[in-house]
Amino acid sequence: MRLSSQLLYSIVAAGVVGVSQAASSWGFDEGTVSVQGKSSVGGFKEKLSAQKALSGVVTLGPSDTLKVLLTTQEDGKTKRPHQAFLSVKDVDSGLETSYALSVRESGKGKVELTQKDLPVQFVKASQPLQAKIILGSFGSAMGYDSPVFSLDIMEDPDKPVAQLAKPLRYGKLEEIHHIFRVDPTSPPKIISLVFAGAVLVTIPILFGVWLTLGANVNHLSPALSSAPLSHLLFFGSVVAMEGIFFLYYYSWNLFQTLPAAAAVGAVAFFSGSRALSEVQARRLAGAR
């Protein structure tokens, strides 16, 4: 019988401790809300209660400053919480923003705000905004989250309200059809004329050098007799290379030009070697 009494006492004591811990919560005391400024509502001041919100509406003018003062408490004892905010919410749209309270170690907290600190949407709200205090910290104590007053924003009649920009939304956009400019088939005419003129100028210079050095066309017949294939291929490869350059300028692209130029270049290299060897043999024989 004695054992059962002790067991019953332990159960009751544990329940009392559990209830006391569960009842631990945050709140505030000595709360006040005031409006300071030059507008008609300037000088407003009312006390705030953690148990009941103000029955009246707090009006904030364009040049006014809203100030909230309070002392944070845990289970009726002054204490500094880990988080303390004044939250302002538009009930219709659901838009909500929070302002951190500056809280000292003594639990004295303060927050100030003006219309400039509020979103533009709040100025256009159709009904008073909901202002609530949010307190919380580490441990088992329940946080405080409850409305304390209603806030009405007074528009400035001399200053138009800024227009709301359309919010950015990520999603599927319309298909983009790219129109690429056609690649030029030939360089600008001025560049072509400059290089064509440079080539034409070298022709009289070439004939002048031949006359000065004493070019002898009588060697054409012995050259063709000794190595006709080499001379003809070499001369033909030079003409063919010029034709490739013309086609590249007129219609061909680079991938068409390079293989043809490589093939003609190989022919020019081997046939030119044989042709120059024949010329060297005639020079060594004393033919001038």
Tab-separated table of C-alpha atoms in Angstrom:
chain	number	residue	atom	x	y	z
A	1	MET	CA	0.000	0.000	0.000
A	2	ARG	CA	2.895	2.301	0.841
A	3	LEU	CA	4.595	1.519	-2.485
A	4	SER	CA	1.486	2.363	-4.460
A	5	SER	CA	1.187	5.726	-2.636
A	6	GLN	CA	4.787	6.622	-3.486
A	7	LEU	CA	4.213	5.622	-7.110
A	8	LEU	CA	1.071	7.757	-7.291
A	9	TYR	CA	2.951	10.723	-5.798
A	10	SER	CA	5.739	10.393	-8.398
A	11	ILE	CA	3.221	10.313	-11.247
A	12	VAL	CA	1.419	13.394	-9.950
A	13	ALA	CA	4.723	15.274	-9.446
A	14	ALA	CA	5.869	14.441	-12.968
A	15	GLY	CA	2.539	15.636	-14.362
A	16	VAL	CA	2.800	18.911	-12.454
A	17	VAL	CA	6.332	19.503	-13.788
A	18	GLY	CA	5.178	18.681	-17.337
A	19	VAL	CA	2.244	21.070	-17.076
A	20	SER	CA	4.441	23.838	-15.711
A	21	GLN	CA	6.928	23.364	-18.540
A	22	ALA	CA	4.176	23.305	-21.146
A	23	ALA	CA	2.679	26.495	-19.725
A	24	SER	CA	5.986	28.349	-20.141
A	25	SER	CA	5.612	31.006	-22.846
A	26	TRP	CA	6.855	34.359	-24.102
A	27	GLY	CA	5.008	37.654	-23.899
A	28	PHE	CA	5.620	41.325	-23.269
A	29	ASP	CA	4.693	44.089	-20.868
A	30	GLU	CA	4.803	47.884	-20.782
A	31	GLY	CA	4.065	48.001	-24.489
A	32	THR	CA	3.195	51.264	-26.215
A	33	VAL	CA	2.584	52.330	-29.804
A	34	SER	CA	2.983	55.954	-30.799
A	35	VAL	CA	2.897	58.058	-33.934
A	36	GLN	CA	5.175	61.083	-34.129
A	37	GLY	CA	5.105	63.618	-36.926
A	38	LYS	CA	3.599	66.784	-38.356
A	39	SER	CA	0.389	65.269	-39.733
A	40	SER	CA	-3.008	65.441	-38.087
A	41	VAL	CA	-2.450	62.081	-36.385
A	42	GLY	CA	0.914	63.082	-34.926
A	43	GLY	CA	1.113	62.749	-31.152
A	44	PHE	CA	-0.935	59.532	-31.004
A	45	LYS	CA	0.063	57.143	-28.206
A	46	GLU	CA	-1.634	54.058	-26.784
A	47	LYS	CA	-0.679	51.173	-24.509
A	48	LEU	CA	-0.344	47.685	-25.955
A	49	SER	CA	-1.485	44.497	-24.275
A	50	ALA	CA	-0.190	41.000	-24.926
A	51	GLN	CA	-3.643	39.565	-24.252
A	52	LYS	CA	-5.803	41.808	-26.435
A	53	ALA	CA	-5.284	43.928	-29.533
A	54	LEU	CA	-6.160	47.617	-29.641
A	55	SER	CA	-9.764	48.286	-30.493
A	56	GLY	CA	-8.918	51.426	-32.445
A	57	VAL	CA	-6.866	51.880	-35.610
A	58	VAL	CA	-3.385	53.410	-35.644
A	59	THR	CA	-2.999	55.837	-38.558
A	60	LEU	CA	0.418	56.503	-40.091
A	61	GLY	CA	0.744	59.709	-42.128
A	62	PRO	CA	3.192	60.341	-45.000
A	63	SER	CA	5.719	62.153	-42.782
A	64	ASP	CA	5.021	60.300	-39.527
A	65	THR	CA	7.122	57.789	-37.630
A	66	LEU	CA	5.581	54.750	-35.993
A	67	LYS	CA	7.326	53.678	-32.787
A	68	VAL	CA	6.658	50.519	-30.784
A	69	LEU	CA	8.173	50.084	-27.302
A	70	LEU	CA	7.825	47.009	-25.089
A	71	THR	CA	9.548	44.821	-22.522
A	72	THR	CA	9.870	41.157	-23.458
A	73	GLN	CA	9.142	38.515	-20.817
A	74	GLU	CA	9.304	34.765	-20.366
A	75	ASP	CA	6.812	33.495	-17.793
A	76	GLY	CA	6.395	37.013	-16.447
A	77	LYS	CA	10.142	37.507	-15.999
A	78	THR	CA	12.045	40.072	-18.022
A	79	LYS	CA	14.264	38.312	-20.547
A	80	ARG	CA	15.777	38.929	-23.964
A	81	PRO	CA	14.428	36.584	-26.682
A	82	HIS	CA	16.410	35.205	-29.550
A	83	GLN	CA	13.958	36.633	-32.113
A	84	ALA	CA	11.664	39.651	-31.846
A	85	PHE	CA	9.749	41.122	-34.784
A	86	LEU	CA	6.958	43.513	-35.618
A	87	SER	CA	5.088	41.881	-38.511
A	88	VAL	CA	2.802	43.907	-40.803
A	89	LYS	CA	0.382	42.036	-43.062
A	90	ASP	CA	-2.205	42.892	-45.704
A	91	VAL	CA	-4.986	40.417	-44.954
A	92	ASP	CA	-6.551	40.692	-48.423
A	93	SER	CA	-3.445	39.948	-50.481
A	94	GLY	CA	-1.534	37.953	-47.883
A	95	LEU	CA	1.544	40.163	-48.349
A	96	GLU	CA	3.530	40.286	-45.103
A	97	THR	CA	6.808	41.850	-44.058
A	98	SER	CA	8.650	41.911	-40.737
A	99	TYR	CA	10.801	44.466	-38.910
A	100	ALA	CA	13.257	43.336	-36.245
A	101	LEU	CA	13.016	44.893	-32.800
A	102	SER	CA	16.169	46.174	-31.202
A	103	VAL	CA	16.129	44.398	-27.810
A	104	ARG	CA	18.567	45.011	-24.963
A	105	GLU	CA	19.673	42.501	-22.349
A	106	SER	CA	17.112	44.070	-20.030
A	107	GLY	CA	14.333	43.056	-22.438
A	108	LYS	CA	13.592	46.633	-23.518
A	109	GLY	CA	12.704	46.506	-27.211
A	110	LYS	CA	12.056	49.185	-29.801
A	111	VAL	CA	11.265	49.454	-33.481
A	112	GLU	CA	10.578	52.503	-35.651
A	113	LEU	CA	9.311	52.710	-39.207
A	114	THR	CA	7.897	55.198	-41.704
A	115	GLN	CA	5.944	54.901	-44.928
A	116	LYS	CA	9.224	54.688	-46.819
A	117	ASP	CA	9.970	51.415	-45.016
A	118	LEU	CA	6.681	49.843	-46.152
A	119	PRO	CA	6.022	48.180	-49.503
A	120	VAL	CA	4.074	50.239	-52.023
A	121	GLN	CA	1.286	47.656	-51.919
A	122	PHE	CA	0.573	48.559	-48.282
A	123	VAL	CA	-0.157	52.178	-49.205
A	124	LYS	CA	-2.834	50.992	-51.640
A	125	ALA	CA	-4.391	48.502	-49.204
A	126	SER	CA	-8.204	48.605	-49.145
A	127	GLN	CA	-8.416	48.044	-45.378
A	128	PRO	CA	-6.178	48.541	-42.311
A	129	LEU	CA	-3.123	46.343	-42.046
A	130	GLN	CA	-2.643	43.776	-39.316
A	131	ALA	CA	0.331	44.418	-37.018
A	132	LYS	CA	1.477	41.678	-34.669
A	133	ILE	CA	4.383	40.973	-32.350
A	134	ILE	CA	6.431	37.791	-32.799
A	135	LEU	CA	8.699	36.608	-29.975
A	136	GLY	CA	10.632	33.364	-29.722
A	137	SER	CA	13.806	31.813	-28.405
A	138	PHE	CA	15.595	28.550	-27.666
A	139	GLY	CA	14.135	26.188	-25.088
A	140	SER	CA	10.718	24.728	-24.387
A	141	ALA	CA	8.893	28.051	-23.871
A	142	MET	CA	6.227	28.666	-26.493
A	143	GLY	CA	6.695	31.697	-28.700
A	144	TYR	CA	4.382	34.656	-28.885
A	145	ASP	CA	2.633	35.427	-32.180
A	146	SER	CA	-0.449	37.571	-31.887
A	147	PRO	CA	-1.955	40.747	-33.435
A	148	VAL	CA	-1.601	43.849	-31.240
A	149	PHE	CA	-3.082	46.669	-33.354
A	150	SER	CA	-4.398	47.612	-36.806
A	151	LEU	CA	-2.438	50.038	-38.980
A	152	ASP	CA	-3.980	52.395	-41.532
A	153	ILE	CA	-1.693	54.084	-44.083
A	154	MET	CA	-2.630	57.652	-45.002
A	155	GLU	CA	-1.704	58.556	-48.585
A	156	ASP	CA	0.001	61.842	-49.426
A	157	PRO	CA	-2.441	63.812	-51.636
A	158	ASP	CA	0.393	65.929	-53.049
A	159	LYS	CA	2.506	62.956	-54.081
A	160	PRO	CA	1.256	60.222	-56.420
A	161	VAL	CA	1.768	56.661	-55.320
A	162	ALA	CA	4.459	54.835	-57.282
A	163	GLN	CA	3.107	52.413	-59.854
A	164	LEU	CA	3.756	48.769	-59.250
A	165	ALA	CA	6.078	47.086	-61.699
A	166	LYS	CA	4.885	43.818	-63.180
A	167	PRO	CA	6.637	41.016	-61.291
A	168	LEU	CA	9.043	38.783	-63.164
A	169	ARG	CA	7.586	35.369	-63.874
A	170	TYR	CA	9.645	32.504	-65.259
A	171	GLY	CA	7.834	30.310	-67.737
A	172	LYS	CA	7.478	29.291	-71.346
A	173	LEU	CA	8.021	32.098	-73.822
A	174	GLU	CA	7.090	32.388	-77.469
A	175	GLU	CA	9.314	30.618	-79.973
A	176	ILE	CA	12.057	32.800	-81.380
A	177	HIS	CA	12.696	32.522	-85.118
A	178	HIS	CA	16.203	33.631	-85.944
A	179	ILE	CA	16.835	35.203	-89.335
A	180	PHE	CA	20.518	34.949	-90.127
A	181	ARG	CA	22.055	37.259	-92.658
A	182	VAL	CA	23.433	35.515	-95.748
A	183	ASP	CA	27.213	35.197	-95.705
A	184	PRO	CA	28.904	37.482	-98.246
A	185	THR	CA	30.057	35.568	-101.342
A	186	SER	CA	32.861	38.046	-102.091
A	187	PRO	CA	34.800	40.717	-100.228
A	188	PRO	CA	33.942	44.419	-100.587
A	189	LYS	CA	34.542	45.840	-104.069
A	190	ILE	CA	37.048	48.407	-102.881
A	191	ILE	CA	39.318	45.660	-101.502
A	192	SER	CA	38.992	43.647	-104.706
A	193	LEU	CA	39.875	46.678	-106.833
A	194	VAL	CA	42.927	47.485	-104.723
A	195	PHE	CA	44.377	43.991	-105.041
A	196	ALA	CA	43.467	43.705	-108.729
A	197	GLY	CA	45.272	46.989	-109.375
A	198	ALA	CA	48.318	45.743	-107.446
A	199	VAL	CA	48.459	42.622	-109.644
A	200	LEU	CA	48.097	44.586	-112.873
A	201	VAL	CA	50.876	46.964	-111.862
A	202	THR	CA	53.328	44.057	-111.535
A	203	ILE	CA	52.827	42.958	-115.172
A	204	PRO	CA	54.764	45.846	-116.817
A	205	ILE	CA	57.356	45.553	-114.050
A	206	LEU	CA	57.794	41.867	-114.918
A	207	PHE	CA	58.309	42.631	-118.618
A	208	GLY	CA	60.717	45.405	-117.729
A	209	VAL	CA	62.818	43.026	-115.603
A	210	TRP	CA	62.832	40.477	-118.436
A	211	LEU	CA	64.134	43.056	-120.904
A	212	THR	CA	66.761	44.246	-118.450
A	213	LEU	CA	68.072	40.787	-117.654
A	214	GLY	CA	67.922	39.671	-121.268
A	215	ALA	CA	65.162	37.075	-121.402
A	216	ASN	CA	65.591	34.695	-124.304
A	217	VAL	CA	62.417	33.207	-125.813
A	218	ASN	CA	64.537	31.040	-128.106
A	219	HIS	CA	64.973	28.627	-125.173
A	220	LEU	CA	61.283	27.726	-125.336
A	221	SER	CA	61.743	25.112	-128.035
A	222	PRO	CA	64.716	23.273	-126.358
A	223	ALA	CA	62.888	23.329	-123.027
A	224	LEU	CA	59.761	21.754	-124.451
A	225	SER	CA	61.879	19.207	-126.354
A	226	SER	CA	63.846	18.103	-123.242
A	227	ALA	CA	61.035	18.068	-120.658
A	228	PRO	CA	57.724	18.883	-122.288
A	229	LEU	CA	55.497	17.304	-119.618
A	230	SER	CA	57.209	19.023	-116.696
A	231	HIS	CA	57.067	22.497	-118.253
A	232	LEU	CA	53.477	22.135	-119.432
A	233	LEU	CA	52.305	20.774	-116.063
A	234	PHE	CA	54.104	23.497	-114.164
A	235	PHE	CA	52.675	26.259	-116.334
A	236	GLY	CA	49.229	24.641	-116.216
A	237	SER	CA	49.343	24.337	-112.410
A	238	VAL	CA	50.094	28.062	-112.087
A	239	VAL	CA	47.126	28.908	-114.323
A	240	ALA	CA	44.954	26.387	-112.457
A	241	MET	CA	45.875	27.959	-109.081
A	242	GLU	CA	44.798	31.360	-110.369
A	243	GLY	CA	41.528	29.791	-111.512
A	244	ILE	CA	40.987	28.299	-108.037
A	245	PHE	CA	41.506	31.721	-106.468
A	246	PHE	CA	38.958	33.188	-108.848
A	247	LEU	CA	36.396	30.510	-107.991
A	248	TYR	CA	36.998	31.078	-104.288
A	249	TYR	CA	36.390	34.767	-104.801
A	250	TYR	CA	33.302	34.198	-106.913
A	251	SER	CA	31.404	31.205	-105.439
A	252	TRP	CA	33.504	28.570	-103.656
A	253	ASN	CA	33.855	28.303	-99.904
A	254	LEU	CA	36.973	27.421	-97.958
A	255	PHE	CA	36.215	23.693	-97.787
A	256	GLN	CA	35.967	23.530	-101.583
A	257	THR	CA	39.071	25.625	-102.159
A	258	LEU	CA	41.560	23.868	-99.861
A	259	PRO	CA	41.421	20.355	-101.421
A	260	ALA	CA	41.715	21.737	-104.965
A	261	ALA	CA	44.567	24.058	-103.967
A	262	ALA	CA	46.383	21.156	-102.272
A	263	ALA	CA	46.118	18.944	-105.378
A	264	VAL	CA	47.267	21.678	-107.782
A	265	GLY	CA	50.027	22.676	-105.382
A	266	ALA	CA	51.393	19.133	-105.327
A	267	VAL	CA	51.449	19.031	-109.137
A	268	ALA	CA	53.203	22.416	-109.241
A	269	PHE	CA	55.842	21.243	-106.741
A	270	PHE	CA	56.840	18.050	-108.545
A	271	SER	CA	56.556	19.384	-112.089
A	272	GLY	CA	58.335	22.614	-111.105
A	273	SER	CA	61.249	20.609	-109.679
A	274	ARG	CA	61.689	18.714	-112.950
A	275	ALA	CA	61.327	21.871	-115.040
A	276	LEU	CA	63.920	23.762	-112.971
A	277	SER	CA	66.278	20.800	-113.197
A	278	GLU	CA	66.041	20.992	-116.993
A	279	VAL	CA	66.729	24.739	-116.912
A	280	GLN	CA	69.728	24.169	-114.630
A	281	ALA	CA	71.134	21.579	-117.069
A	282	ARG	CA	70.975	24.068	-119.929
A	283	ARG	CA	72.600	26.772	-117.815
A	284	LEU	CA	75.451	24.446	-116.872
A	285	ALA	CA	75.872	23.619	-120.594
A	286	GLY	CA	76.466	27.325	-121.238
A	287	ALA	CA	73.144	28.166	-122.857
A	288	ARG	CA	72.081	31.729	-122.087
